[in-house]
mmCIF file of C-alpha atoms in Angstrom:
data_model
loop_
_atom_site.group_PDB
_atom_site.id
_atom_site.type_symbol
_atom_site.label_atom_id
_atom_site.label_comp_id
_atom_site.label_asym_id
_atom_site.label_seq_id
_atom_site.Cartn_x
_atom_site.Cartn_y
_atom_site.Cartn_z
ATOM 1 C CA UNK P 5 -18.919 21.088 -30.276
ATOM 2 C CA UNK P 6 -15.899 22.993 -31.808
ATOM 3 C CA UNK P 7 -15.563 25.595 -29.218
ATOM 4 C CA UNK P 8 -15.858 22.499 -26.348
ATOM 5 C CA UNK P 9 -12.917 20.689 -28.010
ATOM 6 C CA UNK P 10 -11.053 23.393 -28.158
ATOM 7 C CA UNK P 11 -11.587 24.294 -24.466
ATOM 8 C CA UNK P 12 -11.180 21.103 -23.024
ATOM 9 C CA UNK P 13 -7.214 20.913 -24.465
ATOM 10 C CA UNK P 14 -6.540 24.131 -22.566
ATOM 11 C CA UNK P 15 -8.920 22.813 -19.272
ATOM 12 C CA UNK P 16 -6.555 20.701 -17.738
ATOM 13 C CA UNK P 17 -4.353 23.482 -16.900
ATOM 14 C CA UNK P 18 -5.464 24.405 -14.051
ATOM 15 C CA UNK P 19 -3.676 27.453 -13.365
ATOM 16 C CA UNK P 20 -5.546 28.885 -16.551
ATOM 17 C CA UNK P 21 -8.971 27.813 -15.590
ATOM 18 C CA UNK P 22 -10.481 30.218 -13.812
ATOM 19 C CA UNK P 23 -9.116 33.335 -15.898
ATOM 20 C CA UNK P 24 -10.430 31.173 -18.934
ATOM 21 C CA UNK P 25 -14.005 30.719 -17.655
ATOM 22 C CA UNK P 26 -14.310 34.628 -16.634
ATOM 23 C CA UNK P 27 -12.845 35.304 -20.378
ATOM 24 C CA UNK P 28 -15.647 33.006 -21.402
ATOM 25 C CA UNK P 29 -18.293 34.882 -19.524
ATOM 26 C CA UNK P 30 -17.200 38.388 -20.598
ATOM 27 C CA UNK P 31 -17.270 37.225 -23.892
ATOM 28 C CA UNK P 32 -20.955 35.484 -23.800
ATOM 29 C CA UNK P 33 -22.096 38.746 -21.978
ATOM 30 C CA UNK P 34 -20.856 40.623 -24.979
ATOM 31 C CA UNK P 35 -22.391 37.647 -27.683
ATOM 32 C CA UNK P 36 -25.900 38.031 -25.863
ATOM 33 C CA UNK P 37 -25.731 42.389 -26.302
ATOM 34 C CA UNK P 38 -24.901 41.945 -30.191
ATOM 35 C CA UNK P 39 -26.829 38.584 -31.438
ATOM 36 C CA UNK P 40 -29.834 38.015 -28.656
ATOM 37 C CA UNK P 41 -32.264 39.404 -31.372
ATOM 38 C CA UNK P 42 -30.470 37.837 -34.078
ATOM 39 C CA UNK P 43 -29.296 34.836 -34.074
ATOM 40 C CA UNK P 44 -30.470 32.416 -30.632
ATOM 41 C CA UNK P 45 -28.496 29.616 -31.395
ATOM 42 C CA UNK P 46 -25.155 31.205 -31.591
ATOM 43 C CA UNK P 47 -26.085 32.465 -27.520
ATOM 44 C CA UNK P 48 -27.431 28.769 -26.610
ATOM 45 C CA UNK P 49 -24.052 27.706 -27.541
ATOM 46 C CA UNK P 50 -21.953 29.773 -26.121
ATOM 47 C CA UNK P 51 -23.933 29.557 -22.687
ATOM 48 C CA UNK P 52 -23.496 25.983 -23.108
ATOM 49 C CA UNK P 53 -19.956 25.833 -23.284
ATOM 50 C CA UNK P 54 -19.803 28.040 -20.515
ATOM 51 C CA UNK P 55 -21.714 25.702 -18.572
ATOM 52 C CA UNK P 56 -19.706 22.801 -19.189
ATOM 53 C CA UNK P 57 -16.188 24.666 -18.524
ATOM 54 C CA UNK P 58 -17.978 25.872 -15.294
ATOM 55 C CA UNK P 59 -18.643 21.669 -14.216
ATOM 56 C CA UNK P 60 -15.148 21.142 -15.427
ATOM 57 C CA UNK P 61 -13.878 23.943 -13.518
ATOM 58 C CA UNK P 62 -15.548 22.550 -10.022
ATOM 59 C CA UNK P 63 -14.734 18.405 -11.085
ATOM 60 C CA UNK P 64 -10.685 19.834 -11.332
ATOM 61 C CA UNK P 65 -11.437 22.163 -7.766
ATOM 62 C CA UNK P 66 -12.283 19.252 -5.972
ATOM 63 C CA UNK P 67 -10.125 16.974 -7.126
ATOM 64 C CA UNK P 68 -7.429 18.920 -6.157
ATOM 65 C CA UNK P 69 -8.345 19.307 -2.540
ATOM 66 C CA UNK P 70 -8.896 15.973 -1.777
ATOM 67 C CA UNK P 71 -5.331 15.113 0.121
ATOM 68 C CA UNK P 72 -3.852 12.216 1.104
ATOM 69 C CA UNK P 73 -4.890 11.248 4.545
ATOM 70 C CA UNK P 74 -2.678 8.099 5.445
ATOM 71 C CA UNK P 75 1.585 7.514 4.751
ATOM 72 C CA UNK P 76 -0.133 4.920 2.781
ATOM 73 C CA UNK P 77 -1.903 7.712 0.240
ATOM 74 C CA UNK P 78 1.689 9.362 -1.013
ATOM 75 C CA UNK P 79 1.861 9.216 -4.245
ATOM 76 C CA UNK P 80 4.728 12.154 -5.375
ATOM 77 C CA UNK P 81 2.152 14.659 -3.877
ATOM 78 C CA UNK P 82 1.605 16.749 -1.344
ATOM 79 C CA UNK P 83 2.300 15.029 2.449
ATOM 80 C CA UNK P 84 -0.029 13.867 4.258
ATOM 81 C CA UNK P 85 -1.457 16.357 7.080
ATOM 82 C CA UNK P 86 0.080 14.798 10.109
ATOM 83 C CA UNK P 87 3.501 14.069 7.971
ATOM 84 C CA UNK P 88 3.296 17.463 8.323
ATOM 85 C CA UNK P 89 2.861 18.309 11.384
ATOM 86 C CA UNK P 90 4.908 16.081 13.007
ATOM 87 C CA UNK P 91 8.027 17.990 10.207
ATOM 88 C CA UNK P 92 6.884 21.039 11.283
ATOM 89 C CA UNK P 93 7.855 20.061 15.165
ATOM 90 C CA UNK P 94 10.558 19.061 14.117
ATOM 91 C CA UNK P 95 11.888 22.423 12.402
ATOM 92 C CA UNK P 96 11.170 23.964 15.648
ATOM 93 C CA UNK P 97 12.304 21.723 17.944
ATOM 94 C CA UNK P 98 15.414 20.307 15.768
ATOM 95 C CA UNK P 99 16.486 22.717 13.305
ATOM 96 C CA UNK P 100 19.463 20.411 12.226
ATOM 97 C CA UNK P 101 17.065 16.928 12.469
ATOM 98 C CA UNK P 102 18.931 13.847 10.944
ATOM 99 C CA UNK P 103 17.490 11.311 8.299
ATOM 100 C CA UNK P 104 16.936 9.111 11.576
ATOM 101 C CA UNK P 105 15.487 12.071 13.643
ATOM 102 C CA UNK P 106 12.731 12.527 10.240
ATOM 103 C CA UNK P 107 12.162 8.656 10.318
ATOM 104 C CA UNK P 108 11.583 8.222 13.652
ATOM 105 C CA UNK P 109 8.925 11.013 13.599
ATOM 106 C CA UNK P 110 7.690 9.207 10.157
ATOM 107 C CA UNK P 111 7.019 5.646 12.510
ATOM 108 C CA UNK P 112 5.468 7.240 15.290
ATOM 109 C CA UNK P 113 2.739 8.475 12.508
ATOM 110 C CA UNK P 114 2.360 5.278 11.682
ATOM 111 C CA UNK P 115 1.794 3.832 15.291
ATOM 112 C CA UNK P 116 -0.755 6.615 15.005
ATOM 113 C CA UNK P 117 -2.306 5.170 12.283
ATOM 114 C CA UNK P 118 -2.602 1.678 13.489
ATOM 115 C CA UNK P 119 -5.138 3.111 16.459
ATOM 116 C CA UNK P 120 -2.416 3.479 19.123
ATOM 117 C CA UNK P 121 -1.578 6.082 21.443
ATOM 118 C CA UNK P 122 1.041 7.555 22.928
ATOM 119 C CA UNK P 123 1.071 6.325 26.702
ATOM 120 C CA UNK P 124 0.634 9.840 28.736
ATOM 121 C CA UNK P 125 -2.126 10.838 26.591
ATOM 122 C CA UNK P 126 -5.361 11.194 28.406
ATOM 123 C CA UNK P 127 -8.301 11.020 26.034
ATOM 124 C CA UNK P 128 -12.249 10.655 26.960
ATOM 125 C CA UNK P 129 -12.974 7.204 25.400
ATOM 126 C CA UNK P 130 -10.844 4.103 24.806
ATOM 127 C CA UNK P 131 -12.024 3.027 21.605
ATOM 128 C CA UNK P 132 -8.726 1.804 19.785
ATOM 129 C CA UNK P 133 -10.365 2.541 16.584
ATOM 130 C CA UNK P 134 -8.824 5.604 14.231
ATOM 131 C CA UNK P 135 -9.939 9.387 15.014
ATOM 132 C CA UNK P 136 -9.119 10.868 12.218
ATOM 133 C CA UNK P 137 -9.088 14.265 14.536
ATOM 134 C CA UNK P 138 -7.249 12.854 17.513
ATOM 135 C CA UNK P 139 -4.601 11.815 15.100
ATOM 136 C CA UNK P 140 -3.935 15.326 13.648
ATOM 137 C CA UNK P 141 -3.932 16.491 17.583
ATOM 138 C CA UNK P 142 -1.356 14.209 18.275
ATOM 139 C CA UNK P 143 0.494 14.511 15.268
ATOM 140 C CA UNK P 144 1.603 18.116 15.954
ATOM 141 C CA UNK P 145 4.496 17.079 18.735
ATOM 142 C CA UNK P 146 6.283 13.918 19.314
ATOM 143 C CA UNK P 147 6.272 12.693 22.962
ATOM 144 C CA UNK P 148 8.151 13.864 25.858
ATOM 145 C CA UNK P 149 11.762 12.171 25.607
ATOM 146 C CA UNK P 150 11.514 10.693 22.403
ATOM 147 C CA UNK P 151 15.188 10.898 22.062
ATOM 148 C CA UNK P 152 17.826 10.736 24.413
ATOM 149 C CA UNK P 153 22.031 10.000 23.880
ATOM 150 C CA UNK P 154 21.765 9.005 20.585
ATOM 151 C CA UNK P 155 18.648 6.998 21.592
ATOM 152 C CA UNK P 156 14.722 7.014 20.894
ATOM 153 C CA UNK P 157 12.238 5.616 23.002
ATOM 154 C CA UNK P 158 8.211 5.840 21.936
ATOM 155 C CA UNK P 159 5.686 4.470 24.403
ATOM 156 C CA UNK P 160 2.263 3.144 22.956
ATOM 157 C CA UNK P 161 -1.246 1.116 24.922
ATOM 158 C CA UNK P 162 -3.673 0.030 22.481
ATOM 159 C CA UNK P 163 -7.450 0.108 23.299
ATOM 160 C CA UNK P 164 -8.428 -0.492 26.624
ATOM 161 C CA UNK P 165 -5.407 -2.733 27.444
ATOM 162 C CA UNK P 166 -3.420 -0.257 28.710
ATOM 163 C CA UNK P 167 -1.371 -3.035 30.867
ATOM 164 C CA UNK P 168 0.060 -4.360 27.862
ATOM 165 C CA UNK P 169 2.554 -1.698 27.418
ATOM 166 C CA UNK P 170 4.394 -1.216 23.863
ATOM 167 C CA UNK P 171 8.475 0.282 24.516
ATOM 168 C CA UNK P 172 9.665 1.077 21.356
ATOM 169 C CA UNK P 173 13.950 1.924 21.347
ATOM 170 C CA UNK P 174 15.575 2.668 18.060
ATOM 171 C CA UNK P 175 19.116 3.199 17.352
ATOM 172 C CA UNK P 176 21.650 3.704 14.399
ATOM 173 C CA UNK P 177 23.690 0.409 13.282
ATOM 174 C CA UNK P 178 25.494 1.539 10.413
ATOM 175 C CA UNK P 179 23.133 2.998 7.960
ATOM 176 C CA UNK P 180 20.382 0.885 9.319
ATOM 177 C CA UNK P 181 18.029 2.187 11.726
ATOM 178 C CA UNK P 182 16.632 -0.486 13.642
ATOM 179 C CA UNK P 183 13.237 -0.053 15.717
ATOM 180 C CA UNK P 184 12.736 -2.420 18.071
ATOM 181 C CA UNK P 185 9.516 -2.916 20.094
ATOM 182 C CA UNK P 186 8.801 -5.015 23.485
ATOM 183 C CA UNK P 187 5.204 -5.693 24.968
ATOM 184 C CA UNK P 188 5.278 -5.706 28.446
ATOM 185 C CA UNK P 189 3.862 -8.762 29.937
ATOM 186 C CA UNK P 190 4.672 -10.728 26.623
ATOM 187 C CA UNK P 191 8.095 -12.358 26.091
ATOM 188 C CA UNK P 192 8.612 -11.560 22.165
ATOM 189 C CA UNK P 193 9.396 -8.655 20.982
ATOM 190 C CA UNK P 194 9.272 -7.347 17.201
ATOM 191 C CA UNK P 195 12.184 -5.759 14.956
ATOM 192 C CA UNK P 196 12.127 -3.793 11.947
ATOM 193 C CA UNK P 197 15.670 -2.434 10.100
ATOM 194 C CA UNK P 198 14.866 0.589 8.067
ATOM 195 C CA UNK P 199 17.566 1.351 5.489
ATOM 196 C CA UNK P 200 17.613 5.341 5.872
ATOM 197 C CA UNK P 201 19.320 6.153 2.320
ATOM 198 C CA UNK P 202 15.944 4.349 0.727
ATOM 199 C CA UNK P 203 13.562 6.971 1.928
ATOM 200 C CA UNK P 204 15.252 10.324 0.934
ATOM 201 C CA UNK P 205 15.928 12.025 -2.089
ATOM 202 C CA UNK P 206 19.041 13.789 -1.526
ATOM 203 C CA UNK P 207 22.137 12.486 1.013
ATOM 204 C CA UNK P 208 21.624 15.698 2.477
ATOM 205 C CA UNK P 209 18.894 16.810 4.576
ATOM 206 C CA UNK P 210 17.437 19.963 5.353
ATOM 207 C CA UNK P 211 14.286 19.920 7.559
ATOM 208 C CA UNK P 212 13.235 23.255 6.104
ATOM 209 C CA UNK P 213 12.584 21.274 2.457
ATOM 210 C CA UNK P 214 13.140 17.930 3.102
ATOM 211 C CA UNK P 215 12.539 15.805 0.189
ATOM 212 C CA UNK P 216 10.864 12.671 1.158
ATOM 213 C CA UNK P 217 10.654 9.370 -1.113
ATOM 214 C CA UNK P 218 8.906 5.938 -1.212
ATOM 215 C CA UNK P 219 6.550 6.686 2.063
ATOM 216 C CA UNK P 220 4.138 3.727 0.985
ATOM 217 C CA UNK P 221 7.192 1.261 1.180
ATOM 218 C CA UNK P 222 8.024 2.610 4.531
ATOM 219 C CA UNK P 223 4.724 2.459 5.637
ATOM 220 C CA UNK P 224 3.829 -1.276 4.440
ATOM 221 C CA UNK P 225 7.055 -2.361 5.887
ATOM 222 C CA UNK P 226 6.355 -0.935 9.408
ATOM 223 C CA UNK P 227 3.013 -1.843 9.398
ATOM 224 C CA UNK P 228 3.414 -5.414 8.664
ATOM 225 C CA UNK P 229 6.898 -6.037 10.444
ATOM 226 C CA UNK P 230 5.872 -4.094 13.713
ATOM 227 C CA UNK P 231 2.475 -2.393 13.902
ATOM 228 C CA UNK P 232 -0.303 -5.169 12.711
ATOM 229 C CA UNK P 233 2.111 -8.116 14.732
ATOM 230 C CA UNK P 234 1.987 -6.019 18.021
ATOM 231 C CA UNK P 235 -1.943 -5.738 17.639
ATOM 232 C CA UNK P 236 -2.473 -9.135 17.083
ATOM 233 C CA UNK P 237 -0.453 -10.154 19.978
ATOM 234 C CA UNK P 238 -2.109 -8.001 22.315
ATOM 235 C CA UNK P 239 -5.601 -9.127 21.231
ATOM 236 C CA UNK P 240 -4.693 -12.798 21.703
ATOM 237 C CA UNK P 241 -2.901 -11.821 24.961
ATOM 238 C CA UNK P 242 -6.030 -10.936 26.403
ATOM 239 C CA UNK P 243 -8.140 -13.924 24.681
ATOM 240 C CA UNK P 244 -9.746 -11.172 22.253
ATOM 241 C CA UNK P 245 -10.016 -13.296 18.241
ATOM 242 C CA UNK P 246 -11.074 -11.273 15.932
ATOM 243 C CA UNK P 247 -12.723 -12.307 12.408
ATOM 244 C CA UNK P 248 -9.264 -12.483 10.331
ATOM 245 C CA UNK P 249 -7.190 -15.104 8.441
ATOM 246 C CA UNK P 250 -4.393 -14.667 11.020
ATOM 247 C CA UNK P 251 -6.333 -16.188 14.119
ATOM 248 C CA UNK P 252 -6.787 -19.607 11.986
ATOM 249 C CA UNK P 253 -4.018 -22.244 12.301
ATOM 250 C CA UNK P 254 -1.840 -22.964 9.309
ATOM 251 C CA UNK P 255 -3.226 -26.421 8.110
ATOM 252 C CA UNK P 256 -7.123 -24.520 8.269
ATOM 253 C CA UNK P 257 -5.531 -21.734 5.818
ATOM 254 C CA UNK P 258 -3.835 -24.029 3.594
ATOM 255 C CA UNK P 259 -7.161 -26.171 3.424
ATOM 256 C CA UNK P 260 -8.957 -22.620 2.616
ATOM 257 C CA UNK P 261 -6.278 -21.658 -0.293
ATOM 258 C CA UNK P 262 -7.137 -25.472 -1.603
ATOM 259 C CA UNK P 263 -10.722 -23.694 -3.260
ATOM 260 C CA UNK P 264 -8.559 -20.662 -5.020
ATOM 261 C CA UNK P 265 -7.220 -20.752 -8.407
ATOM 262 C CA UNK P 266 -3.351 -20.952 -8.711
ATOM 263 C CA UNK P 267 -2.633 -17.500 -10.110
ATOM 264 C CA UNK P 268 -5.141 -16.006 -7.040
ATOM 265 C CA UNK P 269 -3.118 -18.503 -4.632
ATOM 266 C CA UNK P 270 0.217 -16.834 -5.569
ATOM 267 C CA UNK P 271 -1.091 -13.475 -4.969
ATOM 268 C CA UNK P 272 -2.880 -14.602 -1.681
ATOM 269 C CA UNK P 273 1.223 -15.648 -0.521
ATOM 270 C CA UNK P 274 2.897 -12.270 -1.824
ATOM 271 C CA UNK P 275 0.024 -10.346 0.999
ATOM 272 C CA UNK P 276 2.493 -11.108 3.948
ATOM 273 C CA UNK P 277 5.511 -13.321 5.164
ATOM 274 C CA UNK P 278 3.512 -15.846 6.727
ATOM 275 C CA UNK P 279 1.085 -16.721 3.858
ATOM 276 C CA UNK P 280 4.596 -16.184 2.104
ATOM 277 C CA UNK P 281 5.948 -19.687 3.845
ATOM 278 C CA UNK P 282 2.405 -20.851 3.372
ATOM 279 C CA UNK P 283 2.794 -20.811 -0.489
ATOM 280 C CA UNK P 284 5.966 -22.249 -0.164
ATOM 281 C CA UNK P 285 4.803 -25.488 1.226
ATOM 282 C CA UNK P 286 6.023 -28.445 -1.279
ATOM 283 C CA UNK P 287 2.497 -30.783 -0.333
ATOM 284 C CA UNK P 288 0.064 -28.235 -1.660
ATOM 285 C CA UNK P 289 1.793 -27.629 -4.859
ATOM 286 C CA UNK P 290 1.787 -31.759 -4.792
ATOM 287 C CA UNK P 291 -1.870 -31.819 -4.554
ATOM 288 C CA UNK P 292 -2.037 -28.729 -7.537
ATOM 289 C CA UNK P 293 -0.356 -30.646 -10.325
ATOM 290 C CA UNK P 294 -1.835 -34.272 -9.247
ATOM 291 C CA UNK P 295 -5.426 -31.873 -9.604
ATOM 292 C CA UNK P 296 -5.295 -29.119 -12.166
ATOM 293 C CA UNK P 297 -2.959 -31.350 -14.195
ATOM 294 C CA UNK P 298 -3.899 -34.545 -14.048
ATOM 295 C CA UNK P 299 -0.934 -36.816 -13.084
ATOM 296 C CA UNK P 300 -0.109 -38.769 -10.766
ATOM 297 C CA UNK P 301 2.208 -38.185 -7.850
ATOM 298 C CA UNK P 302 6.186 -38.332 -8.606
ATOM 299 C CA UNK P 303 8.098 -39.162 -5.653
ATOM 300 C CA UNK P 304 11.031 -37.104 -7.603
ATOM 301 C CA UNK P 305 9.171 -34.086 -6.495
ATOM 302 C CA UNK P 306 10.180 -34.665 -3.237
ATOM 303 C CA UNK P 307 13.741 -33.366 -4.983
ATOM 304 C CA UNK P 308 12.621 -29.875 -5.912
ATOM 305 C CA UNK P 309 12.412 -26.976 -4.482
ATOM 306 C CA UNK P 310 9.602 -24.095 -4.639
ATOM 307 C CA UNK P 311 10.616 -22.381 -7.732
ATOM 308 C CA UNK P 312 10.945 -26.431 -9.666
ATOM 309 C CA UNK P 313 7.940 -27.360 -8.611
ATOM 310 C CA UNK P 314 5.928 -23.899 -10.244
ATOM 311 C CA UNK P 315 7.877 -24.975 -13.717
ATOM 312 C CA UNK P 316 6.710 -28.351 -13.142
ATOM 313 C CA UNK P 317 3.454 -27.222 -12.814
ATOM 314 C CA UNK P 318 3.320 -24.617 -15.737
ATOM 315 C CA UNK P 319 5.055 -27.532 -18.198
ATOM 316 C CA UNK P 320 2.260 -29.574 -17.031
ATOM 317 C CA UNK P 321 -0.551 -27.070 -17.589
ATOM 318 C CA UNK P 322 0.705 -26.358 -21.084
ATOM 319 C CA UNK P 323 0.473 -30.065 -22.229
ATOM 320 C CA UNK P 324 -2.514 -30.336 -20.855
ATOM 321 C CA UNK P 325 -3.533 -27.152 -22.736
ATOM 322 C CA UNK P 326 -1.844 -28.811 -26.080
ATOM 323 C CA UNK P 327 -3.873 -32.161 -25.172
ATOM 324 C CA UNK P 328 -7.358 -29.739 -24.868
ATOM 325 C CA UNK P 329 -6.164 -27.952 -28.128
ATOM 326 C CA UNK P 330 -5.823 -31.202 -30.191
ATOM 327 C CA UNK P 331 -8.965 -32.896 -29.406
ATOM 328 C CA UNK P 332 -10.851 -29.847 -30.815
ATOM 329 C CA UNK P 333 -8.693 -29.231 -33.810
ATOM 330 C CA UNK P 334 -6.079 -31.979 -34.269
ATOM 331 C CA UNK P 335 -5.244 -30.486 -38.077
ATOM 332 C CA UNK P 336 -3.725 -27.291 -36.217
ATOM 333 C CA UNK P 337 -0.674 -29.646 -34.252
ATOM 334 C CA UNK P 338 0.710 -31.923 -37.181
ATOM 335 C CA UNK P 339 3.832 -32.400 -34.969
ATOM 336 C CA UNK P 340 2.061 -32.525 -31.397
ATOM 337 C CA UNK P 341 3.811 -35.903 -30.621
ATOM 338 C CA UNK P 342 6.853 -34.468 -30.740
ATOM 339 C CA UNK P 343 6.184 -31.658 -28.616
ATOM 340 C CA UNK P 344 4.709 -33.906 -26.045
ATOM 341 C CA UNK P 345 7.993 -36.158 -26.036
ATOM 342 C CA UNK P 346 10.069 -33.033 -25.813
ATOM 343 C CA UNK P 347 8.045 -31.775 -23.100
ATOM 344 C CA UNK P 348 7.990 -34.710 -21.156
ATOM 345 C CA UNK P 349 11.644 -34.960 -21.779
ATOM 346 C CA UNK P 350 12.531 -31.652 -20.463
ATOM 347 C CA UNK P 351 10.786 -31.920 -17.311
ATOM 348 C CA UNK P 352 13.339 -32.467 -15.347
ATOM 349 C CA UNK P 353 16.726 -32.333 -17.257
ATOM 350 C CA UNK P 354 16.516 -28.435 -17.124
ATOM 351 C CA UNK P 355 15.736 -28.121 -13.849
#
């Protein structure tokens, strides 16, 4: 057990591991020679140890190969495969590539990633769902004309419906970069503005060792500003509903978040802008206190905004807490009268 705790302080290192574990079996070759007649146990636990460094050894192996597949999977590690191939076209293509010239590359991964393609490209099946191989083929090069007079233009179908055309354009507006995306045959379009400075680490760029930061953010933000609000429109474009929250009307979801607690209702709006506004809607935090607190309704609710009406509601919980508290111990709250008057007294003056 000694000789295990001692090896698993230096195990984690794994630029020692290997050398350690063919130390090890030198060593136990050696122990076996001297002691096999001897002394059995001694051998047992030496082969036992080596053993166990030689799981450990494989468990740290494997962990390090697994890589991060999606933009979404960057964690301060290594990039993502088709992050880098698409920076590797870029070196050869661009040798002096600007922050906007790395970005742009960065959301055309991600249009990858949400299952669309590139408009030329000719594939055998149109399943719109992700190939994991077809997006490291067309990961290595960016399209044909991507940029153009200070100008980039993408071209994406989705699926089968390859008459609902996405155009994205993207230009610089001061140290934006805005990426802007029209659906032919549909009259909205969608905008994102990407703040440039956010996702590098240094002001100044060099393709050869760029240093890229806060990919996740990037990718969320894309994602849910552009990439999942193009789907959807497409699908419902062509009268295709798929089993999600976002093809039921608002007054069905807020009659849904109705059964969830409050904390897991708060959570549910932070998930996207819509369920955002959702959240934000004064009659179901009406119906929350009149329920979970017990009171009736206050038409001076009808005064306060969002952020008064969750303090009304957490004053309210905590009396009713107090009220719960005293009924099972009343000797613990001596001076629970006053708290309630102060509490009630406070509900609005602070607010």
């Amino acid at each position: 057990v000694n000789y295990r705790l001692g090896f698993c302080f230096i195990v984690t290192h794994k630029c020692l591991l290997k050398s350690l574990t063919q130390i090890v079996w030198n060593f136990i070759c050696q122990i076996i020679a001297l002691y096999f007649s001897n002394n059995v146990n001694i051998v047992r636990s030496f082969i036992g140890t080596f053993l166990f460094l030689s799981g450990i050894n494989r468990l740290v192996e494997n962990s390090a190969a697994m890589e991060p597949i999606s933009v979404d999977d960057y964690r301060h590690s290594e990039y993502p495969k088709s992050v880098r191939n698409v920076l590797e076209f870029l070196e050869q293509t661009e040798p002096l590539a600007s922050r906007n010239d790395i970005l742009i590359a960065i959301v055309y991964i991600l249009m990858l990633e949400s299952e669309f393609t590139p408009t030329k490209y000719k594939d055998d099946t149109s399943n719109a769902n992700f190939n994991f191989r077809r997006h490291l083929e067309l990961s290595k090069k960016l399209p044909d004309g991507w940029k153009k007079n200070g100008t980039y233009n993408l071209s994406f179908t989705y699926g089968e419906f390859v008459e609902n055309e996405c155009a994205i354009v993207c230009f610089k507006s001061h140290e934006d970069l805005v990426v802007n995306c029209s659906i032919k045959g549909l009259e909205n379009g969608f905008t994102v503005y990407l703040d440039t400075l956010t996702y590098f680490q240094s002001s100044n760029v060099n393709i050869s060792n760029v240093k890229l930061q806060n990919l996740c953010g990037l990718s969320l933000k894309v994602k849910e500003h552009l990439c999942y609000p193009v789907k959807q429109a497409i699908l419902r474009q062509n009268g295709c509903v798929q089993q999600c929250l976002d093809f039921l009307p608002d007054e069905l979801i807020m009659y849904i978040t109705n059964f969830l607690k409050t904390s897991d209702f708060i959570n549910f709006g932070m998930t996207s802008v819509r369920y955002y506004k959702i959240m934000k809607t004064p009659l179901l935090w009406y119906r929350r206190i009149m329920n979970d607190c017990n009171e009736a309704y206050d038409p001076r609710w009808q005064m306060l905004q969002y952020n008064d009406l969750i303090k009304i509601y957490q004053r309210k919980q905590f009396l009713l807490k107090c009220k719960k508290d005293v009924m099972h111990n009343r000797a613990n709250y001596p001076n629970v009268n006053v708290l309630r008057s102060l509490y009630y007294f406070n509900d609005y003056q602070n607010i």
